[in-house]
Amino acid sequence: MLQTGLAALTGPSGAGLSLARAAETRAPGADLPALIRRSATPLALEAPIDSFNTPITAVERFFVRYNLPNLPGMVDLETWSLKVGGDGAEREINLSLDDLRAMPLREVVAVCQCAGNRRAMAVPPVPGVQWGDGAMGCARWRGVRLRDVLLKAGVKSDTVEVAMLGADSGRNPDLSPYAKSLPLERAMDAGTLIALEMNGAPLPLLHGFPARIIRPGWAGAYWVKHLTRLELRRKPLDGPFMTNEYRLPRGLFPVERPFVTQEDGQTSPVTELVINSLVTNYVSGDTVKLAGLVVQGVAWDGGSGVQSVEVSLDGGTHWKTALLGPDAGRFAFRLWRFPVVGIRPGILNLVVRATGNNGQVQGERTRANPGGFLLNTMQKLSLVTTA
Ligand SMILES: Nc1nc2c(c(=O)[nH]1)N[C@H]1C(S)=C(S)[C@@H](COP(=O)(O)O)O[C@H]1N2
Ligand SMILES: [Mo]
């Protein structure tokens, strides 16, 4: 039964099946040696920076983040279904994987970035997973529009949020699943998907098999994996991942679409990603030859798209424009390169900053916050250059 379902989904290669088996019999993530283990329980695996030298991040180099210890193992696709209901729904429905696959399928290239990416650079340090720069990745996601699924259940006019529940949970006695909600408007946006595939293959187990949410431009926390249930709600969702975690001092970051039903007197929820950029082909301290030296990197934001990337060769005094690579859409990584010319051997103090089409620009300082979220200080690195 299990094999039939998976074979139908994965085609002749059966890639989904082998991944699911590997994850069952070995420690989760043991089959991903390229990733850096930041935490074993809950599982947090980071991508090394050179994973971002390509516009699409390979699945074996895509970071993994769980907030809870109990991860789903095997998924029996014969019995798996996505339940849709809640007090804002006209009716309860149950969709099998075949039901979902029979609906119109859409694709998007989008960056999944953890809100806590780059947290390790917070000054002073803040608690939480001490991510370097690699709690992110950019993939080609394929699936159905969340909107199309919600419309099948019928959306009552006083619905305010859509809650998304995963199959993973806490340990006894609190077995509540991972759950986040989106404002109805973002849930109904044509860009929000329930993905069934990542980079042209079924979702790997650790990336949410068999179905996960894709909300381009919003923090990874909303991209709920192992989706089991959607709840149209007439009241805001509470629970640890809405009320306690992923909160910012109110108004700290400008956002295009505030999540008003989740604002409180003092705090706002983390929502949209901010402009960011990184060098991906060298790390600070590398020794490099000046002849033919090209610095390469990646830039991204919350969906306005990258307008420009600038590089300084003198610690931030003078700036020159980098060359942008192909545009794979406003939610995708934008690769850039900068041929270094006109300098002498010695210490090269590089600084990089990106500007978004919405006018956001990276600065010297981070908007410090207790959770260490959305850190996007301009990256500085020193290379030792030789003739
Ligand atoms: N079911 C479930 N979905 C989840 C989470 C989780 O703990 N459980 N973590 C979220 C967070 S915080 C992030 S950053 C992304 C990470 O996605 P990835 O593991 O595919 O890279 O998944 C999100 N979806
Ligand atoms: Mo995250």
PDB file of N, CA, C and O in Angstrom, residues 21-45:
ATOM      1  N   ARG A  21      12.686   6.064   3.959  1.00  0.00           N
ATOM      2  CA  ARG A  21      13.261   4.910   4.673  1.00  0.00           C
ATOM      3  C   ARG A  21      14.523   5.294   5.406  1.00  0.00           C
ATOM      4  O   ARG A  21      14.735   4.928   6.542  1.00  0.00           O
ATOM      5  N   ALA A  22      15.394   6.046   4.715  1.00  0.00           N
ATOM      6  CA  ALA A  22      16.656   6.436   5.335  1.00  0.00           C
ATOM      7  C   ALA A  22      16.379   7.212   6.617  1.00  0.00           C
ATOM      8  O   ALA A  22      17.009   6.999   7.635  1.00  0.00           O
ATOM      9  N   ALA A  23      15.404   8.088   6.561  1.00  0.00           N
ATOM     10  CA  ALA A  23      15.124   8.914   7.719  1.00  0.00           C
ATOM     11  C   ALA A  23      14.532   8.094   8.856  1.00  0.00           C
ATOM     12  O   ALA A  23      14.650   8.457  10.008  1.00  0.00           O
ATOM     13  N   GLU A  24      13.902   6.976   8.530  1.00  0.00           N
ATOM     14  CA  GLU A  24      13.316   6.119   9.556  1.00  0.00           C
ATOM     15  C   GLU A  24      14.393   5.373  10.330  1.00  0.00           C
ATOM     16  O   GLU A  24      14.322   5.250  11.535  1.00  0.00           O
ATOM     17  N   THR A  25      15.384   4.862   9.610  1.00  0.00           N
ATOM     18  CA  THR A  25      16.311   3.929  10.228  1.00  0.00           C
ATOM     19  C   THR A  25      17.549   4.612  10.806  1.00  0.00           C
ATOM     20  O   THR A  25      18.240   4.046  11.615  1.00  0.00           O
ATOM     21  N   ARG A  26      17.848   5.828  10.371  1.00  0.00           N
ATOM     22  CA  ARG A  26      19.019   6.523  10.913  1.00  0.00           C
ATOM     23  C   ARG A  26      18.558   7.819  11.577  1.00  0.00           C
ATOM     24  O   ARG A  26      17.426   8.226  11.423  1.00  0.00           O
ATOM     25  N   ALA A  27      19.491   8.430  12.320  1.00  0.00           N
ATOM     26  CA  ALA A  27      19.140   9.701  12.950  1.00  0.00           C
ATOM     27  C   ALA A  27      18.729  10.679  11.856  1.00  0.00           C
ATOM     28  O   ALA A  27      19.349  10.711  10.798  1.00  0.00           O
ATOM     29  N   PRO A  28      17.691  11.482  12.086  1.00  0.00           N
ATOM     30  CA  PRO A  28      17.259  12.418  11.044  1.00  0.00           C
ATOM     31  C   PRO A  28      18.417  13.328  10.635  1.00  0.00           C
ATOM     32  O   PRO A  28      19.110  13.869  11.488  1.00  0.00           O
ATOM     33  N   GLY A  29      18.628  13.435   9.351  1.00  0.00           N
ATOM     34  CA  GLY A  29      19.690  14.302   8.855  1.00  0.00           C
ATOM     35  C   GLY A  29      21.015  13.598   8.661  1.00  0.00           C
ATOM     36  O   GLY A  29      21.958  14.173   8.114  1.00  0.00           O
ATOM     37  N   ALA A  30      21.128  12.325   9.089  1.00  0.00           N
ATOM     38  CA  ALA A  30      22.398  11.601   8.961  1.00  0.00           C
ATOM     39  C   ALA A  30      22.780  11.417   7.490  1.00  0.00           C
ATOM     40  O   ALA A  30      23.947  11.239   7.166  1.00  0.00           O
ATOM     41  N   ASP A  31      21.775  11.473   6.611  1.00  0.00           N
ATOM     42  CA  ASP A  31      22.049  11.322   5.182  1.00  0.00           C
ATOM     43  C   ASP A  31      22.324  12.674   4.514  1.00  0.00           C
ATOM     44  O   ASP A  31      22.285  12.769   3.298  1.00  0.00           O
ATOM     45  N   LEU A  32      22.597  13.694   5.306  1.00  0.00           N
ATOM     46  CA  LEU A  32      22.861  15.022   4.749  1.00  0.00           C
ATOM     47  C   LEU A  32      24.202  15.551   5.268  1.00  0.00           C
ATOM     48  O   LEU A  32      24.271  16.532   6.019  1.00  0.00           O
ATOM     49  N   PRO A  33      25.316  14.902   4.891  1.00  0.00           N
ATOM     50  CA  PRO A  33      26.622  15.237   5.477  1.00  0.00           C
ATOM     51  C   PRO A  33      27.126  16.635   5.127  1.00  0.00           C
ATOM     52  O   PRO A  33      27.987  17.170   5.824  1.00  0.00           O
ATOM     53  N   ALA A  34      26.586  17.246   4.070  1.00  0.00           N
ATOM     54  CA  ALA A  34      27.085  18.575   3.684  1.00  0.00           C
ATOM     55  C   ALA A  34      26.607  19.668   4.645  1.00  0.00           C
ATOM     56  O   ALA A  34      27.164  20.755   4.680  1.00  0.00           O
ATOM     57  N   LEU A  35      25.573  19.362   5.439  1.00  0.00           N
ATOM     58  CA  LEU A  35      24.985  20.392   6.303  1.00  0.00           C
ATOM     59  C   LEU A  35      25.665  20.429   7.676  1.00  0.00           C
ATOM     60  O   LEU A  35      26.193  19.430   8.161  1.00  0.00           O
ATOM     61  N   ILE A  36      25.636  21.599   8.293  1.00  0.00           N
ATOM     62  CA  ILE A  36      26.257  21.819   9.607  1.00  0.00           C
ATOM     63  C   ILE A  36      25.177  21.661  10.678  1.00  0.00           C
ATOM     64  O   ILE A  36      24.141  22.324  10.614  1.00  0.00           O
ATOM     65  N   ARG A  37      25.430  20.780  11.648  1.00  0.00           N
ATOM     66  CA  ARG A  37      24.420  20.508  12.675  1.00  0.00           C
ATOM     67  C   ARG A  37      24.473  21.575  13.771  1.00  0.00           C
ATOM     68  O   ARG A  37      25.406  21.632  14.554  1.00  0.00           O
ATOM     69  N   ARG A  38      23.476  22.415  13.821  1.00  0.00           N
ATOM     70  CA  ARG A  38      23.423  23.454  14.865  1.00  0.00           C
ATOM     71  C   ARG A  38      22.682  22.969  16.098  1.00  0.00           C
ATOM     72  O   ARG A  38      22.883  23.489  17.189  1.00  0.00           O
ATOM     73  N   SER A  39      21.760  22.009  15.913  1.00  0.00           N
ATOM     74  CA  SER A  39      21.026  21.447  17.041  1.00  0.00           C
ATOM     75  C   SER A  39      20.517  20.066  16.614  1.00  0.00           C
ATOM     76  O   SER A  39      20.097  19.883  15.474  1.00  0.00           O
ATOM     77  N   ALA A  40      20.598  19.103  17.551  1.00  0.00           N
ATOM     78  CA  ALA A  40      20.131  17.751  17.230  1.00  0.00           C
ATOM     79  C   ALA A  40      18.634  17.624  17.520  1.00  0.00           C
ATOM     80  O   ALA A  40      17.903  17.001  16.757  1.00  0.00           O
ATOM     81  N   THR A  41      18.179  18.185  18.644  1.00  0.00           N
ATOM     82  CA  THR A  41      16.767  18.127  19.023  1.00  0.00           C
ATOM     83  C   THR A  41      16.342  19.451  19.615  1.00  0.00           C
ATOM     84  O   THR A  41      16.896  19.825  20.648  1.00  0.00           O
ATOM     85  N   PRO A  42      15.425  20.177  18.992  1.00  0.00           N
ATOM     86  CA  PRO A  42      14.875  19.926  17.660  1.00  0.00           C
ATOM     87  C   PRO A  42      15.965  20.068  16.587  1.00  0.00           C
ATOM     88  O   PRO A  42      16.945  20.780  16.801  1.00  0.00           O
ATOM     89  N   LEU A  43      15.739  19.417  15.476  1.00  0.00           N
ATOM     90  CA  LEU A  43      16.744  19.342  14.425  1.00  0.00           C
ATOM     91  C   LEU A  43      16.962  20.693  13.731  1.00  0.00           C
ATOM     92  O   LEU A  43      16.008  21.321  13.279  1.00  0.00           O
ATOM     93  N   ALA A  44      18.218  21.115  13.667  1.00  0.00           N
ATOM     94  CA  ALA A  44      18.555  22.360  12.959  1.00  0.00           C
ATOM     95  C   ALA A  44      19.861  22.151  12.204  1.00  0.00           C
ATOM     96  O   ALA A  44      20.915  21.982  12.819  1.00  0.00           O
ATOM     97  N   LEU A  45      19.791  22.112  10.889  1.00  0.00           N
ATOM     98  CA  LEU A  45      20.953  21.871  10.031  1.00  0.00           C
ATOM     99  C   LEU A  45      21.135  23.061   9.103  1.00  0.00           C
ATOM    100  O   LEU A  45      20.188  23.492   8.449  1.00  0.00           O
TER     101      LEU A  45
END
